[in-house]
Amino acid sequence: MISVIIPVYKEAENIAAISAEVNRVLSNAGFEHEIILVDDNSQDGTEKICASLIKTLPLKLIIRKQNKGLSLSVIEGIENAAYQIIVVMDADFSHPPSALPQIINTLLKDKADFVIGSRYIKGGDIDKNWGVFRRINSKIATLLTKPLTKVKDPMSGFFCFYKKSMPDKKILSPVGYKICLEIMTKGNFLNIKEIPIRFTDRSKGESKFGLKEQFNFILHLIKLYLFVYPNIKQFILFSAVGASGFVIDISVYVGLQKLFNANHILARGLSFWVAASSNWALNRNITFKAENKSLKLKQWTFFLIASLLGFSANFGIYYFLTKYIPFFEKYLIAAFIIGIFFGLFINFILSASFVFKKNKSDK
Ligand code: GDD
Ligand code: MN
């Protein structure tokens, strides 16, 4: 019933022990199982060791020759799984095999559709030898996933789910290490549970997690954010348009005075309209290209109203912060910047939900 997927890279020292232990625990608990080692062509004797292990253990070895990667290996292992329940774990005993029955039984009996072996819930723990840097690093990484999931330890590499709920390969973008986070956010899981595990660092071999993987993680996060919040793309475009508007605003303001000797109050009043109109045209044709069906004059008017409301929010926050919070009295520029972002955000919400909304009755 259970397919245990273990990605391995240069784990020759660990595979015999981990395979035997997983087999022992699952046999004792009465689970029919297979163990799939997915090796990225380590060339460290893994193949030979497996050839002998296969005589006594329900073991399969997949050797990949292209596109090296932890996440890709796990996906390939899952594709080749014969059974309906998938467990993914590391080869280096960081994930205690003794937790296997609990992780599987939680899936079977607790109406969960995804179960994670978690370091950050009661009863779970990280390795005592982790230095301050690794602890903080792990905490920050976890914090960055908060807008994506409520799970306490989404960075875990120890998890279990039904093969049938594996998300379509077409929507997966497996960069780097965090395959649990990837499957969890892209699949349709309604009841994700965590069981506590004590994570221990490997005693044999080396971790492959380095600077490159940190960078991959940032790339991965960006992809996941765009997946969960497709509006982010629009928000970025909207901000860029806003920045261009700022440049136009200043240019017109200065230009009118220098070139036409205009009064500065008049210049200030006029430049806003030019900048806001340019923002409107750019947003209509770029940011909200697919939604720009509404009548031009009406949309322009609404956009200006949204811009004014955005500015009011910007000004309101600035006023509030600098008047009531001593810190900002000292650092006015900080309040100024927060105000800009807040105003931009309000303007965006109004634009996306009202100004540029698809409206069938409009032409
Ligand atoms: N096939 C394959 N290809 N396997 C790999 C690769 C690869 O490129 N890189 C690593 N592995 C295997 C290792 O052999 C090991 O079995 C497992 O993936 C985890 O690799 P480690 O190098 O031991 O990672 P770690 O201990 O730094 O990270 C673990 O803990 C993290 C939480 O702190 C992993 O479980 C991560 O997924 C987890 O986020
Ligand atoms: Mn490890």
PDB file of N, CA and C and ligand atoms in Angstrom, residues 6-11 14 37-42 62 64 67-74 89-95 119-120 126 130 134 138 153-159 176-180 199-202 204-210 213, ligand 1:
ATOM      1  N   ILE A   6      12.693   7.964  -1.657  1.00  0.00           N
ATOM      2  CA  ILE A   6      13.885   8.546  -1.012  1.00  0.00           C
ATOM      3  C   ILE A   6      14.825   9.088  -2.086  1.00  0.00           C
ATOM      4  N   PRO A   7      14.918  10.417  -2.218  1.00  0.00           N
ATOM      5  CA  PRO A   7      15.875  10.983  -3.158  1.00  0.00           C
ATOM      6  C   PRO A   7      17.271  10.786  -2.593  1.00  0.00           C
ATOM      7  N   VAL A   8      18.200  10.365  -3.422  1.00  0.00           N
ATOM      8  CA  VAL A   8      19.565  10.179  -2.921  1.00  0.00           C
ATOM      9  C   VAL A   8      20.590  10.779  -3.866  1.00  0.00           C
ATOM     10  N   TYR A   9      21.542  11.434  -3.285  1.00  0.00           N
ATOM     11  CA  TYR A   9      22.689  11.891  -4.049  1.00  0.00           C
ATOM     12  C   TYR A   9      23.927  11.696  -3.186  1.00  0.00           C
ATOM     13  N   LYS A  10      24.818  10.859  -3.661  1.00  0.00           N
ATOM     14  CA  LYS A  10      26.022  10.497  -2.906  1.00  0.00           C
ATOM     15  C   LYS A  10      25.676  10.076  -1.475  1.00  0.00           C
ATOM     16  N   GLU A  11      24.780   9.093  -1.401  1.00  0.00           N
ATOM     17  CA  GLU A  11      24.374   8.581  -0.088  1.00  0.00           C
ATOM     18  C   GLU A  11      24.775   7.127   0.089  1.00  0.00           C
ATOM     19  N   ASN A  14      24.625   5.646   3.382  1.00  0.00           N
ATOM     20  CA  ASN A  14      23.373   5.604   4.145  1.00  0.00           C
ATOM     21  C   ASN A  14      22.312   4.654   3.600  1.00  0.00           C
ATOM     22  N   LEU A  37      14.427   4.379  -4.377  1.00  0.00           N
ATOM     23  CA  LEU A  37      15.557   5.305  -4.258  1.00  0.00           C
ATOM     24  C   LEU A  37      15.725   6.002  -5.608  1.00  0.00           C
ATOM     25  N   VAL A  38      15.734   7.322  -5.585  1.00  0.00           N
ATOM     26  CA  VAL A  38      15.922   8.046  -6.844  1.00  0.00           C
ATOM     27  C   VAL A  38      17.277   8.737  -6.797  1.00  0.00           C
ATOM     28  N   ASP A  39      18.201   8.194  -7.566  1.00  0.00           N
ATOM     29  CA  ASP A  39      19.594   8.642  -7.491  1.00  0.00           C
ATOM     30  C   ASP A  39      19.943   9.514  -8.698  1.00  0.00           C
ATOM     31  N   ASP A  40      20.620  10.616  -8.443  1.00  0.00           N
ATOM     32  CA  ASP A  40      21.046  11.477  -9.541  1.00  0.00           C
ATOM     33  C   ASP A  40      22.431  11.084 -10.024  1.00  0.00           C
ATOM     34  N   ASN A  41      22.538   9.835 -10.408  1.00  0.00           N
ATOM     35  CA  ASN A  41      23.779   9.322 -10.980  1.00  0.00           C
ATOM     36  C   ASN A  41      25.004   9.648 -10.118  1.00  0.00           C
ATOM     37  N   SER A  42      24.927   9.260  -8.858  1.00  0.00           N
ATOM     38  CA  SER A  42      25.998   9.608  -7.908  1.00  0.00           C
ATOM     39  C   SER A  42      27.344   8.995  -8.272  1.00  0.00           C
ATOM     40  N   ILE A  62      16.067   4.048  -9.140  1.00  0.00           N
ATOM     41  CA  ILE A  62      15.965   4.791 -10.396  1.00  0.00           C
ATOM     42  C   ILE A  62      17.236   5.618 -10.499  1.00  0.00           C
ATOM     43  N   ARG A  64      18.877   8.644 -12.483  1.00  0.00           N
ATOM     44  CA  ARG A  64      18.584   9.738 -13.411  1.00  0.00           C
ATOM     45  C   ARG A  64      19.901  10.225 -14.002  1.00  0.00           C
ATOM     46  N   ASN A  67      19.025  16.532 -15.835  1.00  0.00           N
ATOM     47  CA  ASN A  67      18.288  17.456 -14.967  1.00  0.00           C
ATOM     48  C   ASN A  67      18.384  17.097 -13.497  1.00  0.00           C
ATOM     49  N   LYS A  68      19.581  17.073 -12.994  1.00  0.00           N
ATOM     50  CA  LYS A  68      19.786  16.768 -11.590  1.00  0.00           C
ATOM     51  C   LYS A  68      18.949  17.708 -10.723  1.00  0.00           C
ATOM     52  N   GLY A  69      18.418  17.173  -9.664  1.00  0.00           N
ATOM     53  CA  GLY A  69      17.656  18.036  -8.761  1.00  0.00           C
ATOM     54  C   GLY A  69      16.840  17.223  -7.793  1.00  0.00           C
ATOM     55  N   LEU A  70      16.785  17.704  -6.554  1.00  0.00           N
ATOM     56  CA  LEU A  70      16.047  16.987  -5.511  1.00  0.00           C
ATOM     57  C   LEU A  70      14.561  16.908  -5.857  1.00  0.00           C
ATOM     58  N   SER A  71      13.962  18.056  -6.181  1.00  0.00           N
ATOM     59  CA  SER A  71      12.523  18.059  -6.442  1.00  0.00           C
ATOM     60  C   SER A  71      12.173  17.209  -7.663  1.00  0.00           C
ATOM     61  N   LEU A  72      12.954  17.360  -8.717  1.00  0.00           N
ATOM     62  CA  LEU A  72      12.695  16.580  -9.937  1.00  0.00           C
ATOM     63  C   LEU A  72      12.801  15.084  -9.651  1.00  0.00           C
ATOM     64  N   SER A  73      13.765  14.715  -8.803  1.00  0.00           N
ATOM     65  CA  SER A  73      13.927  13.307  -8.453  1.00  0.00           C
ATOM     66  C   SER A  73      12.700  12.785  -7.714  1.00  0.00           C
ATOM     67  N   VAL A  74      12.220  13.592  -6.778  1.00  0.00           N
ATOM     68  CA  VAL A  74      11.044  13.168  -6.008  1.00  0.00           C
ATOM     69  C   VAL A  74       9.846  12.975  -6.938  1.00  0.00           C
ATOM     70  N   MET A  89      10.892  10.936   2.058  1.00  0.00           N
ATOM     71  CA  MET A  89      11.791  11.208   3.187  1.00  0.00           C
ATOM     72  C   MET A  89      13.248  11.222   2.735  1.00  0.00           C
ATOM     73  N   ASP A  90      14.119  11.765   3.604  1.00  0.00           N
ATOM     74  CA  ASP A  90      15.543  11.830   3.288  1.00  0.00           C
ATOM     75  C   ASP A  90      16.248  10.502   3.593  1.00  0.00           C
ATOM     76  N   ALA A  91      17.422  10.351   3.024  1.00  0.00           N
ATOM     77  CA  ALA A  91      18.172   9.109   3.207  1.00  0.00           C
ATOM     78  C   ALA A  91      19.070   9.141   4.435  1.00  0.00           C
ATOM     79  N   ASP A  92      19.252  10.327   5.018  1.00  0.00           N
ATOM     80  CA  ASP A  92      20.322  10.478   6.019  1.00  0.00           C
ATOM     81  C   ASP A  92      19.847  10.368   7.471  1.00  0.00           C
ATOM     82  N   PHE A  93      18.648   9.794   7.682  1.00  0.00           N
ATOM     83  CA  PHE A  93      18.086   9.612   9.021  1.00  0.00           C
ATOM     84  C   PHE A  93      17.711  10.922   9.701  1.00  0.00           C
ATOM     85  N   SER A  94      17.646  12.008   8.944  1.00  0.00           N
ATOM     86  CA  SER A  94      17.142  13.247   9.530  1.00  0.00           C
ATOM     87  C   SER A  94      15.654  13.083   9.852  1.00  0.00           C
ATOM     88  N   HIS A  95      14.991  12.291   9.059  1.00  0.00           N
ATOM     89  CA  HIS A  95      13.569  12.015   9.284  1.00  0.00           C
ATOM     90  C   HIS A  95      13.454  10.628   9.903  1.00  0.00           C
ATOM     91  N   ARG A 119       8.805  19.914  12.405  1.00  0.00           N
ATOM     92  CA  ARG A 119       9.739  20.249  13.487  1.00  0.00           C
ATOM     93  C   ARG A 119       9.202  21.353  14.371  1.00  0.00           C
ATOM     94  N   TYR A 120       8.229  22.096  13.826  1.00  0.00           N
ATOM     95  CA  TYR A 120       7.819  23.315  14.516  1.00  0.00           C
ATOM     96  C   TYR A 120       6.430  23.233  15.143  1.00  0.00           C
ATOM     97  N   ILE A 126      14.167  20.684  16.225  1.00  0.00           N
ATOM     98  CA  ILE A 126      15.273  20.699  15.280  1.00  0.00           C
ATOM     99  C   ILE A 126      16.515  20.153  15.975  1.00  0.00           C
ATOM    100  N   TRP A 130      22.199  22.683  15.681  1.00  0.00           N
ATOM    101  CA  TRP A 130      22.039  23.748  14.698  1.00  0.00           C
ATOM    102  C   TRP A 130      22.546  25.070  15.266  1.00  0.00           C
ATOM    103  N   ARG A 134      21.728  28.903  11.189  1.00  0.00           N
ATOM    104  CA  ARG A 134      20.813  27.971  10.534  1.00  0.00           C
ATOM    105  C   ARG A 134      19.403  28.064  11.116  1.00  0.00           C
ATOM    106  N   SER A 138      16.245  29.203   8.870  1.00  0.00           N
ATOM    107  CA  SER A 138      15.073  28.335   8.741  1.00  0.00           C
ATOM    108  C   SER A 138      13.804  29.083   9.135  1.00  0.00           C
ATOM    109  N   ASP A 153       5.422  23.892   9.396  1.00  0.00           N
ATOM    110  CA  ASP A 153       6.727  23.508   8.855  1.00  0.00           C
ATOM    111  C   ASP A 153       6.630  23.093   7.382  1.00  0.00           C
ATOM    112  N   PRO A 154       6.323  24.074   6.533  1.00  0.00           N
ATOM    113  CA  PRO A 154       6.164  23.737   5.108  1.00  0.00           C
ATOM    114  C   PRO A 154       7.493  23.416   4.436  1.00  0.00           C
ATOM    115  N   MET A 155       8.612  23.672   5.127  1.00  0.00           N
ATOM    116  CA  MET A 155       9.932  23.430   4.533  1.00  0.00           C
ATOM    117  C   MET A 155      10.396  22.003   4.774  1.00  0.00           C
ATOM    118  N   SER A 156       9.590  21.229   5.443  1.00  0.00           N
ATOM    119  CA  SER A 156       9.956  19.856   5.749  1.00  0.00           C
ATOM    120  C   SER A 156      10.134  19.045   4.473  1.00  0.00           C
ATOM    121  N   GLY A 157      10.949  18.022   4.547  1.00  0.00           N
ATOM    122  CA  GLY A 157      11.119  17.142   3.392  1.00  0.00           C
ATOM    123  C   GLY A 157      10.499  15.781   3.675  1.00  0.00           C
ATOM    124  N   PHE A 158       9.704  15.705   4.749  1.00  0.00           N
ATOM    125  CA  PHE A 158       9.104  14.444   5.202  1.00  0.00           C
ATOM    126  C   PHE A 158       7.598  14.588   5.126  1.00  0.00           C
ATOM    127  N   PHE A 159       6.973  13.927   4.144  1.00  0.00           N
ATOM    128  CA  PHE A 159       5.525  14.125   3.981  1.00  0.00           C
ATOM    129  C   PHE A 159       4.869  12.938   3.294  1.00  0.00           C
ATOM    130  N   GLY A 176      14.731  23.523  -7.073  1.00  0.00           N
ATOM    131  CA  GLY A 176      15.338  23.431  -5.758  1.00  0.00           C
ATOM    132  C   GLY A 176      14.825  22.321  -4.857  1.00  0.00           C
ATOM    133  N   TYR A 177      14.762  22.624  -3.571  1.00  0.00           N
ATOM    134  CA  TYR A 177      14.614  21.617  -2.521  1.00  0.00           C
ATOM    135  C   TYR A 177      13.205  21.428  -1.998  1.00  0.00           C
ATOM    136  N   LYS A 178      12.394  22.489  -2.126  1.00  0.00           N
ATOM    137  CA  LYS A 178      11.162  22.489  -1.341  1.00  0.00           C
ATOM    138  C   LYS A 178       9.990  21.847  -2.064  1.00  0.00           C
ATOM    139  N   ILE A 179      10.111  20.570  -2.299  1.00  0.00           N
ATOM    140  CA  ILE A 179       9.092  19.871  -3.068  1.00  0.00           C
ATOM    141  C   ILE A 179       7.795  19.679  -2.263  1.00  0.00           C
ATOM    142  N   CYS A 180       7.920  19.604  -0.950  1.00  0.00           N
ATOM    143  CA  CYS A 180       6.718  19.485  -0.116  1.00  0.00           C
ATOM    144  C   CYS A 180       5.873  20.747  -0.277  1.00  0.00           C
ATOM    145  N   PHE A 199      14.003  16.326  14.239  1.00  0.00           N
ATOM    146  CA  PHE A 199      14.933  16.333  13.101  1.00  0.00           C
ATOM    147  C   PHE A 199      16.356  16.216  13.639  1.00  0.00           C
ATOM    148  N   THR A 200      17.093  15.231  13.156  1.00  0.00           N
ATOM    149  CA  THR A 200      18.500  15.144  13.573  1.00  0.00           C
ATOM    150  C   THR A 200      19.397  15.263  12.356  1.00  0.00           C
ATOM    151  N   ASP A 201      20.493  15.959  12.522  1.00  0.00           N
ATOM    152  CA  ASP A 201      21.420  16.104  11.412  1.00  0.00           C
ATOM    153  C   ASP A 201      22.068  14.766  11.092  1.00  0.00           C
ATOM    154  N   ARG A 202      22.455  14.629   9.841  1.00  0.00           N
ATOM    155  CA  ARG A 202      23.084  13.391   9.397  1.00  0.00           C
ATOM    156  C   ARG A 202      24.365  13.112  10.172  1.00  0.00           C
ATOM    157  N   LYS A 204      26.391  10.631   8.687  1.00  0.00           N
ATOM    158  CA  LYS A 204      27.271  10.203   7.582  1.00  0.00           C
ATOM    159  C   LYS A 204      27.019  11.055   6.339  1.00  0.00           C
ATOM    160  N   GLY A 205      28.088  11.356   5.622  1.00  0.00           N
ATOM    161  CA  GLY A 205      27.953  12.103   4.375  1.00  0.00           C
ATOM    162  C   GLY A 205      27.736  13.582   4.640  1.00  0.00           C
ATOM    163  N   GLU A 206      27.488  14.308   3.538  1.00  0.00           N
ATOM    164  CA  GLU A 206      27.369  15.758   3.661  1.00  0.00           C
ATOM    165  C   GLU A 206      26.021  16.254   3.190  1.00  0.00           C
ATOM    166  N   SER A 207      25.558  17.366   3.764  1.00  0.00           N
ATOM    167  CA  SER A 207      24.348  18.000   3.254  1.00  0.00           C
ATOM    168  C   SER A 207      24.682  18.630   1.906  1.00  0.00           C
ATOM    169  N   LYS A 208      23.699  18.584   0.990  1.00  0.00           N
ATOM    170  CA  LYS A 208      23.927  19.174  -0.327  1.00  0.00           C
ATOM    171  C   LYS A 208      23.291  20.551  -0.416  1.00  0.00           C
ATOM    172  N   PHE A 209      22.805  21.018   0.726  1.00  0.00           N
ATOM    173  CA  PHE A 209      22.097  22.285   0.729  1.00  0.00           C
ATOM    174  C   PHE A 209      23.093  23.431   0.887  1.00  0.00           C
ATOM    175  N   GLY A 210      23.267  24.213  -0.175  1.00  0.00           N
ATOM    176  CA  GLY A 210      24.236  25.302  -0.100  1.00  0.00           C
ATOM    177  C   GLY A 210      23.640  26.608  -0.586  1.00  0.00           C
ATOM    178  N   GLU A 213      21.143  26.552  -3.400  1.00  0.00           N
ATOM    179  CA  GLU A 213      19.781  26.176  -3.033  1.00  0.00           C
ATOM    180  C   GLU A 213      19.034  27.326  -2.363  1.00  0.00           C
TER     181      GLU A 213
HETATM  182  N1  GDD B   1      18.266  12.618  -6.348  1.00  0.00           N
HETATM  183  C1  GDD B   1      18.759  13.658  -5.664  1.00  0.00           C
HETATM  184  N2  GDD B   1      19.262  14.729  -6.352  1.00  0.00           N
HETATM  185  N3  GDD B   1      18.753  13.648  -4.311  1.00  0.00           N
HETATM  186  C2  GDD B   1      19.269  14.700  -3.660  1.00  0.00           C
HETATM  187  C3  GDD B   1      19.792  15.824  -4.311  1.00  0.00           C
HETATM  188  C4  GDD B   1      19.792  15.831  -5.741  1.00  0.00           C
HETATM  189  O1  GDD B   1      20.215  16.771  -6.409  1.00  0.00           O
HETATM  190  N4  GDD B   1      20.225  16.711  -3.368  1.00  0.00           N
HETATM  191  C5  GDD B   1      19.945  16.144  -2.181  1.00  0.00           C
HETATM  192  N5  GDD B   1      19.396  14.928  -2.336  1.00  0.00           N
HETATM  193  C6  GDD B   1      18.913  14.000  -1.305  1.00  0.00           C
HETATM  194  C7  GDD B   1      19.966  13.675  -0.277  1.00  0.00           C
HETATM  195  O2  GDD B   1      20.722  12.570  -0.651  1.00  0.00           O
HETATM  196  C8  GDD B   1      19.088  13.394   0.954  1.00  0.00           C
HETATM  197  O3  GDD B   1      18.585  12.084   0.951  1.00  0.00           O
HETATM  198  C9  GDD B   1      17.945  14.358   0.782  1.00  0.00           C
HETATM  199  O4  GDD B   1      17.873  14.645  -0.606  1.00  0.00           O
HETATM  200  C10 GDD B   1      18.150  15.657   1.586  1.00  0.00           C
HETATM  201  O5  GDD B   1      19.387  16.241   1.225  1.00  0.00           O
HETATM  202  P1  GDD B   1      20.373  16.903   2.310  1.00  0.00           P
HETATM  203  O6  GDD B   1      21.523  17.398   1.541  1.00  0.00           O
HETATM  204  O7  GDD B   1      20.594  15.951   3.436  1.00  0.00           O
HETATM  205  O8  GDD B   1      19.488  18.118   2.745  1.00  0.00           O
HETATM  206  P2  GDD B   1      19.403  18.898   4.117  1.00  0.00           P
HETATM  207  O9  GDD B   1      19.597  17.994   5.286  1.00  0.00           O
HETATM  208  O10 GDD B   1      20.238  20.113   4.029  1.00  0.00           O
HETATM  209  O11 GDD B   1      17.877  19.386   4.036  1.00  0.00           O
HETATM  210  C11 GDD B   1      16.840  18.610   4.588  1.00  0.00           C
HETATM  211  O12 GDD B   1      16.235  19.331   5.605  1.00  0.00           O
HETATM  212  C12 GDD B   1      15.586  20.521   5.191  1.00  0.00           C
HETATM  213  C13 GDD B   1      15.022  21.210   6.371  1.00  0.00           C
HETATM  214  O13 GDD B   1      16.006  21.815   7.073  1.00  0.00           O
HETATM  215  C14 GDD B   1      15.806  18.263   3.509  1.00  0.00           C
HETATM  216  O14 GDD B   1      14.848  17.371   4.060  1.00  0.00           O
HETATM  217  C15 GDD B   1      15.044  19.467   3.020  1.00  0.00           C
HETATM  218  O15 GDD B   1      13.982  19.063   2.152  1.00  0.00           O
HETATM  219  C16 GDD B   1      14.493  20.189   4.212  1.00  0.00           C
HETATM  220  O16 GDD B   1      13.874  21.380   3.787  1.00  0.00           O
END
